């Protein structure tokens, strides 16, 4: 025993420390044609100490010295295994790690060994993930979870750190306890974080989200985090929750806002201030998305309620409300196990922060009437203005365009709750104005896709307005003035023009309109044709010639859709609804036109 | 095989059949090799002979020499430039896999970049012979480096300030770097000299400045801007500007992907060990939800929800280049050796994904 300690103090620790520096620091500067130079050197040093230590074993029996040597050797082996993994020699790494587990299996619950065992398990998970074997990785991680939980509940919370095997620690007792506890928790946090990654790989989103969430919680509780990063991560997580659980989505956003306000606003160092402003705007944008989702989902909720529909969707938006409610209601007293993260309840996922101020800004329940919708709308508008302060048109054009699109969506959603048709039209008009404003400024060479999106939305909006005016006309025959009719025709014509502009943007300068559309363009292009067909049919003209001419154009567009789908049957399922209507119209329209001719001949 | 591969007795795991490339898993040699299909698959590992002037020419039809690669890829790039369209050429792959050989070449085995530049200047010289009064041709060069999410102008060392240059996105100019310098060039030699100059300013250890071994820690972008001025029949000035971006992507194994950025070059199933990359993990989750399709009534909706704020400078640049109607050529350089299986597979996957990067769907 004495000999071992003497060796370590005289030589061992020094060599190990040098190895660590080589492996972790010097390796960053290795030349590109010899990228593992330092790592190979580190490896040799580790091996030297390991050999020396193992040679100090006096005999074969398992006495105190032998056990100590075994554990120490394992600690070095772990370093070696990591080293081999870093030089892409996975098989050797695996061998070493498996041996580590075997060698200290008996002692894994001991105070000086548990952290080491945890670390080995974590490392095995990393190794198997490199081999693309997520299930195997998960196995090791779940084992690590159990080990942590068992030790903490039965033994204590500050076991020796595995690093203590390889270096002398000069802390006073109090500090040592604290460090050990923090290290133990940290190793566990890493386990959880790796679980999150593996579950993401396995496409088990719900579980992955829980692990990410708990990781965030733990970072918060341990006070080891950068507020800007943490806030951004919480906001990003809300982007996931937005489609699953609206209550948690808002909670994460509120936490993000709260924590972000802790961040320093360094106005002297140029770059950091810019980052601060940007992240602030980013979190605001997440809030915008949340607000839009509330409005959109509320729409679905109301539609389902009113129509009592048997909704056959994969995940109806309104489920995001019901799922949250279910979790809140469940008062199962048995589900209080903090360590069963896969099944952790919503209650336990709350962050330990005072968030009322932030959560009060906006609801997390469906909105049912116009006034409530309007409150949400106004808040969204405020957020958009705020985000535009950073994401300016001249500096961050793409982001600016997205904000304009968000604004337009907000109006669109609000219009659903508005009962008065005229006011609805005013909202749509606002949309068109803001969309065209940016669409006409951007250079199509750089912003081709954005321009297409904007034009398409403008076209659809004109179409909606025409429909509204038409519906008004039909419900109040007395409002049928030449002015009103003219307005409808104008709107319809603008819609047609914009759809055509969209279709023109698909043309190749040399070959014209493509005979086979690319996958992403099929649906919008065919829908555009379909809409044009509809709009032509809706034009109101007294003269026979004009009537027939419009119906003819309408027919042409419907026919295009039918012909295209016949030529490319694989695309038909993208537009089944529209296709069916087009087929009908292709049959009906000629008959209708014939009748008009006969009536007027 | 490069030096490291030879010293580790590497064995061959890559095969090419027509347009597809196959890779065998060295840990499962009997398993079916994975196949990847591309527009072109070029073989340059063996079956070539060296001419007296150093040029490596095919000894069989299997070998694809530099000229073939240029004819397939480089010519199209130039045609586009003459038409006034933008173009981007990306080279991606592990250090020592042949990225730089494809782009730049070595000695007499000139790569796409020098061949294209020579061709361009020849074309301009030809045009100048019969040029009308108002016809003008200008070629300018700029060179940037993206290292650790910071942009530096490699041709203006005075701007190597903290934080790097700001990247902006203007409604009419598109994506551009503030205060970036551009330099007029009139021949391939001048371009070559400028690129050399820029290369010396890269963030690397000075010892390894050998022109044909590019360094893999940063992404380098050389932008050749080509302006053609003329007046049409009505006497109006017509200007066509096209930009050819030549992007040398950081070696996959050394891409500086810190936790904060979503640099998706090296994506795989490997666990990322540092908690600083928690953001990327969460983002991946949000992305999975982003493309959710829902069917309501008879309509199919694609909901685009999440905010794209984790995109790295490079990702933004790539999206700009890959979207729209500019021509893009991506060259993925592969090592044939078994010891580089992981990296090679990662490269193939990246190329596969790049092929599939479609611009976002428009609307429902």
mmCIF file of N, CA and C in Angstrom, chain B residues 27 33-34 47 54 108 216 236 284 291 303 323 333 350 353:
data_model
loop_
_atom_site.group_PDB
_atom_site.id
_atom_site.type_symbol
_atom_site.label_atom_id
_atom_site.label_comp_id
_atom_site.label_asym_id
_atom_site.label_seq_id
_atom_site.Cartn_x
_atom_site.Cartn_y
_atom_site.Cartn_z
ATOM 1 N N UNK B 27 -16.724 -3.263 -40.244
ATOM 2 C CA UNK B 27 -17.027 -4.113 -39.100
ATOM 3 C C UNK B 27 -18.023 -5.199 -39.478
ATOM 4 N N UNK B 33 -23.362 -3.877 -49.008
ATOM 5 C CA UNK B 33 -22.844 -2.502 -48.928
ATOM 6 C C UNK B 33 -23.960 -1.471 -49.135
ATOM 7 N N UNK B 34 -23.763 -0.309 -48.504
ATOM 8 C CA UNK B 34 -24.754 0.741 -48.655
ATOM 9 C C UNK B 34 -24.535 1.442 -49.984
ATOM 10 N N UNK B 47 -6.009 2.797 -61.534
ATOM 11 C CA UNK B 47 -6.214 2.666 -62.984
ATOM 12 C C UNK B 47 -5.879 3.941 -63.728
ATOM 13 N N UNK B 54 3.470 15.023 -65.926
ATOM 14 C CA UNK B 54 2.865 14.903 -64.603
ATOM 15 C C UNK B 54 1.362 14.702 -64.624
ATOM 16 N N UNK B 108 0.234 19.903 -63.042
ATOM 17 C CA UNK B 108 -0.457 19.944 -64.327
ATOM 18 C C UNK B 108 -1.838 19.321 -64.276
ATOM 19 N N UNK B 216 -8.414 22.338 -42.786
ATOM 20 C CA UNK B 216 -9.768 21.851 -42.606
ATOM 21 C C UNK B 216 -10.515 22.444 -41.440
ATOM 22 N N UNK B 236 -29.742 51.358 -74.452
ATOM 23 C CA UNK B 236 -29.792 51.283 -72.988
ATOM 24 C C UNK B 236 -28.662 50.406 -72.481
ATOM 25 N N UNK B 284 -33.327 19.567 -32.890
ATOM 26 C CA UNK B 284 -33.641 18.392 -33.706
ATOM 27 C C UNK B 284 -35.052 17.918 -33.403
ATOM 28 N N UNK B 291 -42.223 19.555 -39.626
ATOM 29 C CA UNK B 291 -42.793 19.181 -40.906
ATOM 30 C C UNK B 291 -44.037 18.338 -40.762
ATOM 31 N N UNK B 303 -47.530 22.203 -41.751
ATOM 32 C CA UNK B 303 -47.375 23.320 -40.837
ATOM 33 C C UNK B 303 -45.898 23.624 -40.589
ATOM 34 N N UNK B 323 -31.053 27.162 -52.776
ATOM 35 C CA UNK B 323 -32.435 27.479 -53.118
ATOM 36 C C UNK B 323 -32.499 28.281 -54.387
ATOM 37 N N UNK B 333 -15.698 14.502 -51.597
ATOM 38 C CA UNK B 333 -14.493 13.707 -51.811
ATOM 39 C C UNK B 333 -14.433 12.601 -50.769
ATOM 40 N N UNK B 350 -24.031 13.324 -45.938
ATOM 41 C CA UNK B 350 -24.145 14.765 -46.109
ATOM 42 C C UNK B 350 -24.478 15.089 -47.551
ATOM 43 N N UNK B 353 -27.982 14.247 -48.304
ATOM 44 C CA UNK B 353 -28.918 15.222 -47.762
ATOM 45 C C UNK B 353 -28.889 16.492 -48.585
#
